[in-house]
PDB file of N, CA and C in Angstrom:
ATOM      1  N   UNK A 248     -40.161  35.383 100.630  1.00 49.00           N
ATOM      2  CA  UNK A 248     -39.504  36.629 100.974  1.00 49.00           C
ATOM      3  C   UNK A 248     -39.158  37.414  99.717  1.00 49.00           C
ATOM      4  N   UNK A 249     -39.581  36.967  98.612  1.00 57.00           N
ATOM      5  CA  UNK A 249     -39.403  37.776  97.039  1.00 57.00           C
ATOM      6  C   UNK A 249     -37.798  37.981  97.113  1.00 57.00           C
ATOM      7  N   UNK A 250     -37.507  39.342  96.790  1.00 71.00           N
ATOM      8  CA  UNK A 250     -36.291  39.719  96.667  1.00 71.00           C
ATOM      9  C   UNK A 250     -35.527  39.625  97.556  1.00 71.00           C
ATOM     10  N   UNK A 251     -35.661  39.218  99.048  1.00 74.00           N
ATOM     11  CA  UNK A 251     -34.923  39.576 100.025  1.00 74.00           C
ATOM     12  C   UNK A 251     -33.550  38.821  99.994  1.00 74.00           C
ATOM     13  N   UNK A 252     -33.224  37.982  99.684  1.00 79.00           N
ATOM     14  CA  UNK A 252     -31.962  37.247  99.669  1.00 79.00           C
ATOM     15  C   UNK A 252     -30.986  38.951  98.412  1.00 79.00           C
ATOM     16  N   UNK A 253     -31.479  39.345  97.408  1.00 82.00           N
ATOM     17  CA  UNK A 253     -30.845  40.002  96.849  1.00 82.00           C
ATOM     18  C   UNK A 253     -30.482  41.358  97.812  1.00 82.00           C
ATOM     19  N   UNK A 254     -31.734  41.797  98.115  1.00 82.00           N
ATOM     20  CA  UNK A 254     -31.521  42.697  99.387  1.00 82.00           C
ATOM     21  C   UNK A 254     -30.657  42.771 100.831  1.00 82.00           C
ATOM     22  N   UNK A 255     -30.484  40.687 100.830  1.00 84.00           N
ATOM     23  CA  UNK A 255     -29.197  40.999 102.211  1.00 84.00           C
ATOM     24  C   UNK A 255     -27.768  40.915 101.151  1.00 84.00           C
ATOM     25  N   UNK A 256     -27.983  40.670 100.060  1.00 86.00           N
ATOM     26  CA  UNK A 256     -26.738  40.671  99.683  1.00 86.00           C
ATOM     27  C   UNK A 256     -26.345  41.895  99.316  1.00 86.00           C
ATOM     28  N   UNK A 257     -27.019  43.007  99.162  1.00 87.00           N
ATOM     29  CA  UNK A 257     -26.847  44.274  98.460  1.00 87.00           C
ATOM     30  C   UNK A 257     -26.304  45.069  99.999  1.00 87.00           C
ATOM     31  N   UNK A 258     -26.817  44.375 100.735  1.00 86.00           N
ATOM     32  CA  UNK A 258     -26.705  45.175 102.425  1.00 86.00           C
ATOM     33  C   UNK A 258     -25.380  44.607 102.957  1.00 86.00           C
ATOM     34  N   UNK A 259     -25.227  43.360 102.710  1.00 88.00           N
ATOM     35  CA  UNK A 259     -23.531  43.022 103.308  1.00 88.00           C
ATOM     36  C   UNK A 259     -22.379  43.302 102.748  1.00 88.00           C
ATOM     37  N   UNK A 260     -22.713  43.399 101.302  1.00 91.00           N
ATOM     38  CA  UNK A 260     -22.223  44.527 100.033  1.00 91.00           C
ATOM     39  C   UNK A 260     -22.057  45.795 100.505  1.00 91.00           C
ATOM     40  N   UNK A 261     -22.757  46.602 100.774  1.00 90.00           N
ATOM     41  CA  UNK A 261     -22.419  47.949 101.291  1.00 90.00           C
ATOM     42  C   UNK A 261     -21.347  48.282 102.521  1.00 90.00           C
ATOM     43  N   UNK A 262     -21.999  47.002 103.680  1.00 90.00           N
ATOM     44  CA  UNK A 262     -21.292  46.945 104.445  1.00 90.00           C
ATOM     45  C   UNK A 262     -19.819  47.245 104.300  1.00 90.00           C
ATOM     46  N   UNK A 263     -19.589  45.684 103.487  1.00 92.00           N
ATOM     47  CA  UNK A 263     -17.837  45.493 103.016  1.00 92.00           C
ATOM     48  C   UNK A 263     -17.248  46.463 102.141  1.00 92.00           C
ATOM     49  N   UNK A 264     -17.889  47.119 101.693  1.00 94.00           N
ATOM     50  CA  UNK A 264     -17.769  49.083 100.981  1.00 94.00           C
ATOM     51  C   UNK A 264     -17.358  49.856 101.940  1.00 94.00           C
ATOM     52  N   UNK A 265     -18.428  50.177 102.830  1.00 93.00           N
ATOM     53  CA  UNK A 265     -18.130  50.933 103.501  1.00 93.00           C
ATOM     54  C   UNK A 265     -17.074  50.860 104.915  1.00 93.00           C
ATOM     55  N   UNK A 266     -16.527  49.230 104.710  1.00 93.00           N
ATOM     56  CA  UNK A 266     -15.352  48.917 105.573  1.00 93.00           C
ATOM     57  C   UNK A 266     -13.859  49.181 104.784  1.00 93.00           C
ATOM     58  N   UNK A 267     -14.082  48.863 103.555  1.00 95.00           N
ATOM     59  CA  UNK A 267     -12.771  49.383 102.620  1.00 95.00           C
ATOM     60  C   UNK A 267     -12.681  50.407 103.112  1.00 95.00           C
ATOM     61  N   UNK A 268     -13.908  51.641 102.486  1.00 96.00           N
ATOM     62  CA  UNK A 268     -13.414  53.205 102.769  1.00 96.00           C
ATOM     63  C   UNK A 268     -12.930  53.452 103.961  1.00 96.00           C
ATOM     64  N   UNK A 269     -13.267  52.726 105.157  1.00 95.00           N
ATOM     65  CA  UNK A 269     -12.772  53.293 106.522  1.00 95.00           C
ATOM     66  C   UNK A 269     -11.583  53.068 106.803  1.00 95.00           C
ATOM     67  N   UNK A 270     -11.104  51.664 106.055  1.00 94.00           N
ATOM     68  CA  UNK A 270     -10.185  51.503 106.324  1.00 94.00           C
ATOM     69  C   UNK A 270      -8.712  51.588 105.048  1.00 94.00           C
ATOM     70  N   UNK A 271      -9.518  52.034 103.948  1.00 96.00           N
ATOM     71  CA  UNK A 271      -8.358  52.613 102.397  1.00 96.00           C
ATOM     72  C   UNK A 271      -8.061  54.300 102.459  1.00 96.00           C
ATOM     73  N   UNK A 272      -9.688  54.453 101.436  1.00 96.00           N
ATOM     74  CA  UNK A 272      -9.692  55.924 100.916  1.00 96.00           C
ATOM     75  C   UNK A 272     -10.289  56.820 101.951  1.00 96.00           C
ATOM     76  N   UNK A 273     -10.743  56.651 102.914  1.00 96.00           N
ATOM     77  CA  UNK A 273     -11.238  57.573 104.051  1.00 96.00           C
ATOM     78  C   UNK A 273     -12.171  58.314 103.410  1.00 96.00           C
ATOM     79  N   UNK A 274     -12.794  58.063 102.261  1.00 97.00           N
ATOM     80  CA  UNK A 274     -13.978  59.486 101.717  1.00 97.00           C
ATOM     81  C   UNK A 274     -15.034  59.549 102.741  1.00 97.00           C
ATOM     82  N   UNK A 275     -15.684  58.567 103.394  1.00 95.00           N
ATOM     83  CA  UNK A 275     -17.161  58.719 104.319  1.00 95.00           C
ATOM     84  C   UNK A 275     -16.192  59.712 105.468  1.00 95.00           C
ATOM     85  N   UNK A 276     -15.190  59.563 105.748  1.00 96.00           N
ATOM     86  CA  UNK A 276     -15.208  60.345 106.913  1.00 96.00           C
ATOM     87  C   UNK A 276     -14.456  62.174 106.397  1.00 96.00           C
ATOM     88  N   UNK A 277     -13.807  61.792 105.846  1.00 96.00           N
ATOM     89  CA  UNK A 277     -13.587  63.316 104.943  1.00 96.00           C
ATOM     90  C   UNK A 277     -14.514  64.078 104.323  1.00 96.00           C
ATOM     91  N   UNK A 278     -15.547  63.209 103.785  1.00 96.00           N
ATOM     92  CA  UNK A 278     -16.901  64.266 103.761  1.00 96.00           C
ATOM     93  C   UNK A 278     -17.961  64.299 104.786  1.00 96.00           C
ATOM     94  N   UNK A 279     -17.054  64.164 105.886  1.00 95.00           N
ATOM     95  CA  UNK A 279     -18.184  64.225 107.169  1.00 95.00           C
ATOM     96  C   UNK A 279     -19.503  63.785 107.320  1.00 95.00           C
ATOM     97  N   UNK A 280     -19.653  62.566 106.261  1.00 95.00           N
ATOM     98  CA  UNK A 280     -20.527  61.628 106.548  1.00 95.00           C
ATOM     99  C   UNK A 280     -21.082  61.202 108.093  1.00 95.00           C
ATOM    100  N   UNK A 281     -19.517  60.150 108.199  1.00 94.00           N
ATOM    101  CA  UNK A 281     -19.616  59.935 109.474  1.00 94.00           C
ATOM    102  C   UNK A 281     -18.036  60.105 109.900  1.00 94.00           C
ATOM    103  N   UNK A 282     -18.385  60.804 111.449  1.00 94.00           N
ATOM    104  CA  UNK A 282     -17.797  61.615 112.060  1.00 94.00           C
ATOM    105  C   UNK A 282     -16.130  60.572 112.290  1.00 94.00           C
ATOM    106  N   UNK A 283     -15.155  61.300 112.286  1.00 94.00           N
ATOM    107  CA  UNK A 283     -13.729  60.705 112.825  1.00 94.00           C
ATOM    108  C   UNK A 283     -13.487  60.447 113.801  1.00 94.00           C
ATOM    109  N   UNK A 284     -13.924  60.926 114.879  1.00 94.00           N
ATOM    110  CA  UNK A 284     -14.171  60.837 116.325  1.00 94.00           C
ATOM    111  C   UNK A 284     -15.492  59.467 116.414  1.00 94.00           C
ATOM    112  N   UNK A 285     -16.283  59.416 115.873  1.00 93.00           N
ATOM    113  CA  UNK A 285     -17.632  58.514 116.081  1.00 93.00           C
ATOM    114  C   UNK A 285     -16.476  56.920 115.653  1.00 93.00           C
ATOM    115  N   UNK A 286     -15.959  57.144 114.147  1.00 91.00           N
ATOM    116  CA  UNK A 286     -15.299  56.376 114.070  1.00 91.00           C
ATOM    117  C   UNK A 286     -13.803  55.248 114.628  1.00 91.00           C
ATOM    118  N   UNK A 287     -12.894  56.496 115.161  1.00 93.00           N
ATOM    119  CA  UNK A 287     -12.017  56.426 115.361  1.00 93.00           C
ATOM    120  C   UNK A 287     -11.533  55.904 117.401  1.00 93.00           C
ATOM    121  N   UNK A 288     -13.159  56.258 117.864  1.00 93.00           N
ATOM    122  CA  UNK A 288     -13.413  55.677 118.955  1.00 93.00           C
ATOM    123  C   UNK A 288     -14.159  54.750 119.522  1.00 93.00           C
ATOM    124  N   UNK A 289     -14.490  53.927 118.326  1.00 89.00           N
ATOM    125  CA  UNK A 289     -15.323  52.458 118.121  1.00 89.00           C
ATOM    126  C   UNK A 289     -14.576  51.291 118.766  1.00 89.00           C
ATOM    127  N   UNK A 290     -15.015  50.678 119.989  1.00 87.00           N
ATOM    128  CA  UNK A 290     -13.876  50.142 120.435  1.00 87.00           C
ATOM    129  C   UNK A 290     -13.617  48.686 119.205  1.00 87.00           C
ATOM    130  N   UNK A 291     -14.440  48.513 118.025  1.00 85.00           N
ATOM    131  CA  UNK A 291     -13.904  47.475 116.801  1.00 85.00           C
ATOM    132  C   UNK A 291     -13.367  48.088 116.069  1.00 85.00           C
ATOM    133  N   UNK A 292     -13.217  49.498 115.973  1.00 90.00           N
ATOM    134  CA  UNK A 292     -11.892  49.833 114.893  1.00 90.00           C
ATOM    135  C   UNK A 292     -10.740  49.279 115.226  1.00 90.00           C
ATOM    136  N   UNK A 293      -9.949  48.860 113.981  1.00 90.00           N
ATOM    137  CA  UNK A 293      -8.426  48.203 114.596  1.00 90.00           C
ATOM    138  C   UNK A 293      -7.781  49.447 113.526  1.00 90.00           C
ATOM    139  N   UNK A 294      -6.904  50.112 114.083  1.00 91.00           N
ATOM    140  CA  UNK A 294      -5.479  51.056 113.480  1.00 91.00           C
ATOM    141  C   UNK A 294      -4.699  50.013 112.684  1.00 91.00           C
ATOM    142  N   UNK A 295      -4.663  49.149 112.901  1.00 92.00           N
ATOM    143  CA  UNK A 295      -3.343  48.310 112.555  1.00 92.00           C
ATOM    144  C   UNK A 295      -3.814  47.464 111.720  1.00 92.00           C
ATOM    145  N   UNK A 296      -5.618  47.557 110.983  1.00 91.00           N
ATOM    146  CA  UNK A 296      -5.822  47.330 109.567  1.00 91.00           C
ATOM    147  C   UNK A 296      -5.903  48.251 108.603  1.00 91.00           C
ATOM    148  N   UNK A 297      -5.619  49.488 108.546  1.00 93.00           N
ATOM    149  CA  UNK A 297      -5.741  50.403 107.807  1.00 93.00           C
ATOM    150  C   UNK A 297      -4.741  50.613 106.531  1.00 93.00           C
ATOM    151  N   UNK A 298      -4.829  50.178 105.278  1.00 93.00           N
ATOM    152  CA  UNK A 298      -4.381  49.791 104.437  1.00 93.00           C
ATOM    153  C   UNK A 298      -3.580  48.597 104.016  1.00 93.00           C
ATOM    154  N   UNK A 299      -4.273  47.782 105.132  1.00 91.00           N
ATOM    155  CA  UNK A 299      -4.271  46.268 104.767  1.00 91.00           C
ATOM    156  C   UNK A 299      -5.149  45.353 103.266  1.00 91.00           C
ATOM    157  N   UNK A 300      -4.670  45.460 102.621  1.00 89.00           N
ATOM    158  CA  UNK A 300      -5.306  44.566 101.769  1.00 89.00           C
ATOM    159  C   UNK A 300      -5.916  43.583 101.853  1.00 89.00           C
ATOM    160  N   UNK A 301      -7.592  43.426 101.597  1.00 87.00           N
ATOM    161  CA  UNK A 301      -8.334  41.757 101.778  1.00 87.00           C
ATOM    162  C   UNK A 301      -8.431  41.538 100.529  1.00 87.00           C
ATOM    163  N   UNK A 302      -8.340  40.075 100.685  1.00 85.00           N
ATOM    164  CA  UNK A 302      -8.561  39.060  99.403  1.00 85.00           C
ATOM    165  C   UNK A 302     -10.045  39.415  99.393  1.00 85.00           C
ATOM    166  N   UNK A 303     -10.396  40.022  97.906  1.00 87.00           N
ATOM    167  CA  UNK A 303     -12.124  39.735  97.600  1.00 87.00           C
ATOM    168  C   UNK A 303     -12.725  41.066  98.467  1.00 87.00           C
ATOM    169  N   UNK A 304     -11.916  41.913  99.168  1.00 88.00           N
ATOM    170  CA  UNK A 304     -12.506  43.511  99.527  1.00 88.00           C
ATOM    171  C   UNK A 304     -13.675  42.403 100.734  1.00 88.00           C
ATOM    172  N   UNK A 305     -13.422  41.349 101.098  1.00 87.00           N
ATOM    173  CA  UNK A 305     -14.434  41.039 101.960  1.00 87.00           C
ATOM    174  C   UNK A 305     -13.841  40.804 103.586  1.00 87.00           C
ATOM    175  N   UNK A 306     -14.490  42.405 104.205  1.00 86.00           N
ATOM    176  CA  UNK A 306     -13.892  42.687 105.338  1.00 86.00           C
ATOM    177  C   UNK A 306     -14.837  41.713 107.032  1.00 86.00           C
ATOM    178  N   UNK A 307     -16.334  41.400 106.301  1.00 85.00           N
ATOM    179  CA  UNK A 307     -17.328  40.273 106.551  1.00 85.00           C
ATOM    180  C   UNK A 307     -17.431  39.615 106.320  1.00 85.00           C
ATOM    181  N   UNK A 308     -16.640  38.150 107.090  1.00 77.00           N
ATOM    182  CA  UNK A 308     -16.960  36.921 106.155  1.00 77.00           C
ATOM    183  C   UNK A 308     -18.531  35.645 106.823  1.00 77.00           C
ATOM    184  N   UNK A 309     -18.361  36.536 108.201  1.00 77.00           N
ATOM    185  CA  UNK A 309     -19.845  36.029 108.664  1.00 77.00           C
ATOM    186  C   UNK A 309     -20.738  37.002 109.007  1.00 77.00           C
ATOM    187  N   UNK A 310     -22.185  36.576 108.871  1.00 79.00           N
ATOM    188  CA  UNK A 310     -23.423  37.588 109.044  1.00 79.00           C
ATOM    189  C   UNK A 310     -24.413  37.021 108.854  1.00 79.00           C
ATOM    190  N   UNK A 311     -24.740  37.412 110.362  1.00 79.00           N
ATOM    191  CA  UNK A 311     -26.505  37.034 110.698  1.00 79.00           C
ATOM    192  C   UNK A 311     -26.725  38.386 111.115  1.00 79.00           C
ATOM    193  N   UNK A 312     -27.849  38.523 109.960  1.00 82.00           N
ATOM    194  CA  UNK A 312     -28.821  39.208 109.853  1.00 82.00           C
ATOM    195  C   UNK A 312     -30.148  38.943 110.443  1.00 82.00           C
ATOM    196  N   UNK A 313     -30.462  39.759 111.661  1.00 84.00           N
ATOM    197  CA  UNK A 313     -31.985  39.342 112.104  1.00 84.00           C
ATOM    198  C   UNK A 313     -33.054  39.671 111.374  1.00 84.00           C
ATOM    199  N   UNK A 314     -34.373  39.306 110.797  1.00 84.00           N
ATOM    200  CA  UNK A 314     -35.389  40.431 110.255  1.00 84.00           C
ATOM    201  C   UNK A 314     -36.535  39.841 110.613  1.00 84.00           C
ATOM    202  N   UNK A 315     -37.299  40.942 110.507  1.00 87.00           N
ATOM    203  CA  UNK A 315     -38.642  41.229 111.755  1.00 87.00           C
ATOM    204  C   UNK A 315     -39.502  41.634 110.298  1.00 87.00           C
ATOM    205  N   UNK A 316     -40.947  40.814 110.401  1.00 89.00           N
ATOM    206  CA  UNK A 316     -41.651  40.737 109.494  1.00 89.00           C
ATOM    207  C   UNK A 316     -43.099  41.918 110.226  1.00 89.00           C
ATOM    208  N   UNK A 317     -43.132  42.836 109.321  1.00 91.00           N
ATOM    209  CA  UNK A 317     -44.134  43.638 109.710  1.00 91.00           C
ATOM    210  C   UNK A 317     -45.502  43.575 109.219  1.00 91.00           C
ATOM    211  N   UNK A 318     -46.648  44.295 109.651  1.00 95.00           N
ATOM    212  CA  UNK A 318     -47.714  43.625 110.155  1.00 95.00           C
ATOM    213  C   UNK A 318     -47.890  44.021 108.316  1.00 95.00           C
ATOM    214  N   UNK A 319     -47.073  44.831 107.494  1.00 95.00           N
ATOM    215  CA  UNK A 319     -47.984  44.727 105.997  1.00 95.00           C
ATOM    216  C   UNK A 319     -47.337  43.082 105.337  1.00 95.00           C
ATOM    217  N   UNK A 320     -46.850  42.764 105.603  1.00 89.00           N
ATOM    218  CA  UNK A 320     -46.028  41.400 105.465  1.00 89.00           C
ATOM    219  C   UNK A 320     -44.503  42.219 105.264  1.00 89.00           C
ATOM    220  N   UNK A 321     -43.917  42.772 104.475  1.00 86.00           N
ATOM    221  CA  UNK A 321     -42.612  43.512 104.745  1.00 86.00           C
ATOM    222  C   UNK A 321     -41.861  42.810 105.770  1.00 86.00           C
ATOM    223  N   UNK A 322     -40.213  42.792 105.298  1.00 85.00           N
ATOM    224  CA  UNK A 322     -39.270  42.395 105.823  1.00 85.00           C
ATOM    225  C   UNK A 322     -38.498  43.045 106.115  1.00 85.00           C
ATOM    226  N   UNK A 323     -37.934  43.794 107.449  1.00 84.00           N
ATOM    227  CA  UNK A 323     -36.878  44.805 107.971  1.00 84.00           C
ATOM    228  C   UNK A 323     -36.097  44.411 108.909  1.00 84.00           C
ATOM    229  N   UNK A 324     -34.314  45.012 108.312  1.00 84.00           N
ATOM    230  CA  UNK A 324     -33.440  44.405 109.210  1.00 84.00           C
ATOM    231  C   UNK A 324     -33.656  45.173 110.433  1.00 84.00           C
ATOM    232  N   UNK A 325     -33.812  44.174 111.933  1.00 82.00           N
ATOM    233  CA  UNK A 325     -33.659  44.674 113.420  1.00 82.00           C
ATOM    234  C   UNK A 325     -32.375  44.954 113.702  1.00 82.00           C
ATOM    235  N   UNK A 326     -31.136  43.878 113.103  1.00 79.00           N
ATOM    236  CA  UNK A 326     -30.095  44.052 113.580  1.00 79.00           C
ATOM    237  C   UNK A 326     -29.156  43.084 112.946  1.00 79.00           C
ATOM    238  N   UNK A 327     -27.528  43.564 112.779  1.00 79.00           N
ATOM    239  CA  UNK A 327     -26.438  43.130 111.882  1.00 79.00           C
ATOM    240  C   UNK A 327     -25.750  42.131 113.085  1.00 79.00           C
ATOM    241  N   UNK A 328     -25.387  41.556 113.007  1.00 74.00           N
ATOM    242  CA  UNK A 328     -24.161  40.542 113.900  1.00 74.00           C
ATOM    243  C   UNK A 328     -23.371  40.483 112.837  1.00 74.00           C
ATOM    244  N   UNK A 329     -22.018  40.670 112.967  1.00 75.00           N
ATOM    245  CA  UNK A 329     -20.553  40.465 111.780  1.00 75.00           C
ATOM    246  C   UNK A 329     -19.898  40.451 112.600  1.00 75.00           C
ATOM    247  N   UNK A 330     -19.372  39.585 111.835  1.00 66.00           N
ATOM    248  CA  UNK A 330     -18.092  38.417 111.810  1.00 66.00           C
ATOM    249  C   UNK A 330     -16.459  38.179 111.057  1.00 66.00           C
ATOM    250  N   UNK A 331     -15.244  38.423 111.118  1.00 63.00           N
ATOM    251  CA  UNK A 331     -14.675  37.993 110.873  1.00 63.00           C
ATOM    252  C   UNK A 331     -14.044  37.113 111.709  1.00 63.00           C
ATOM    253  N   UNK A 332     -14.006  35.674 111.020  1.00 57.00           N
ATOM    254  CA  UNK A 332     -13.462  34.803 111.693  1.00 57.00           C
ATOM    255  C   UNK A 332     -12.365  34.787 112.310  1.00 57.00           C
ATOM    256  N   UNK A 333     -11.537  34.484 113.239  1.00 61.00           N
ATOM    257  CA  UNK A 333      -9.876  34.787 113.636  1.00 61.00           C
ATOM    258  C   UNK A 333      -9.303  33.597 112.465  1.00 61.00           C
ATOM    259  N   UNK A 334      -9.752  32.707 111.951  1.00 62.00           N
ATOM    260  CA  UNK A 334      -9.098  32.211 110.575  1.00 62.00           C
ATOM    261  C   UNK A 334      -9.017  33.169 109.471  1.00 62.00           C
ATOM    262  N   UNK A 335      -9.586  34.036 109.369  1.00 59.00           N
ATOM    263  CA  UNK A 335      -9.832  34.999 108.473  1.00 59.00           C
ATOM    264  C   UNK A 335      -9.116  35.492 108.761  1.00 59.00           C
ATOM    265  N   UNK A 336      -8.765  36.469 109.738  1.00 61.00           N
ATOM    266  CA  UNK A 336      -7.921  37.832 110.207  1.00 61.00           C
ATOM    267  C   UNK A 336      -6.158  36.978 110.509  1.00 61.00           C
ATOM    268  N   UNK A 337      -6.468  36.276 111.062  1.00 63.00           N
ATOM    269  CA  UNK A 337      -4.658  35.815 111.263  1.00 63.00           C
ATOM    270  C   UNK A 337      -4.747  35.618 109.466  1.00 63.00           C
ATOM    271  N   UNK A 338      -5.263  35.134 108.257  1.00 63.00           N
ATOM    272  CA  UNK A 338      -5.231  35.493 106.991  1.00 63.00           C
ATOM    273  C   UNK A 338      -4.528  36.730 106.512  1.00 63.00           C
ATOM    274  N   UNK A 339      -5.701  37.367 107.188  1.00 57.00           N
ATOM    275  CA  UNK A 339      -5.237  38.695 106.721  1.00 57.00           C
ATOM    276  C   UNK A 339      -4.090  39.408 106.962  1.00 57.00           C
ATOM    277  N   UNK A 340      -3.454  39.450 108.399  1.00 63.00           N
ATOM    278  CA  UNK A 340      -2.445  39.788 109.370  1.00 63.00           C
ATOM    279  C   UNK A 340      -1.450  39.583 108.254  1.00 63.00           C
ATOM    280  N   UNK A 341      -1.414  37.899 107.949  1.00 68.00           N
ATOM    281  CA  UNK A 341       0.202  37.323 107.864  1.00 68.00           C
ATOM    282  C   UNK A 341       0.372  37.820 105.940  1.00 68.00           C
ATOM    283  N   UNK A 342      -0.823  37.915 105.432  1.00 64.00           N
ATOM    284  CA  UNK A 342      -0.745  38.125 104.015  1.00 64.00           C
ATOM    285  C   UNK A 342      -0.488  39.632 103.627  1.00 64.00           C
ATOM    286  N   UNK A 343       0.075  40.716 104.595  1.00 57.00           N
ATOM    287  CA  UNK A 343      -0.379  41.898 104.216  1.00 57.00           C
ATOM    288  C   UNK A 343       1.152  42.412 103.211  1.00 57.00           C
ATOM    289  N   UNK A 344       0.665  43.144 102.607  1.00 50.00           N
ATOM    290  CA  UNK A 344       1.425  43.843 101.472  1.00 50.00           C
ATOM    291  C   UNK A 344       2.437  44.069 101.830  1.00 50.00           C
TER     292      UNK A 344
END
């Protein structure tokens, strides 16, 4: 699979980026990236993590990644499954700032 292990890590990386911002600095949705309404009516948004601090900015601590091998040989993600564990989140809950 050559690079691909660097490639899911660069992708669950972004992920846990782009879960800080949604849930710290709000820039993706203040520059109308993606929408406040798209966001804010996700029935997995939680209100009541929003400037919660994670240990390690890691808002994913599980992920299966499916990928579908195309007919040039190429490897593309079909689809994300994430995970935070409820060991994780009661973590997070009881540790907050």
């Amino acid at each position: 699979m050559g690079d691909g292990r660097a490639r899911l890590t660069q992708r669950l990386t972004a992920i846990n980026l782009f879960l800080r911002d949604v849930y710290h600095e709000e820039r993706i949705l203040a520059e109308g990236i993606v929408r406040e309404s798209w966001c804010y009516s996700c029935r997995h948004y939680r209100r009541e993590m929003r400037g919660v601090r994670i240990h390690r900015d890691t808002y994913v601590s599980i992920a299966g990644t499916d990928l579908v091998r195309l007919q040039d040989g190429q490897f593309v993600v079909s689809n994300d499954n994430l995970r935070a564990s409820r060991a994780a989140c009661r973590t997070m809950l009881a540790n907050r700032e």
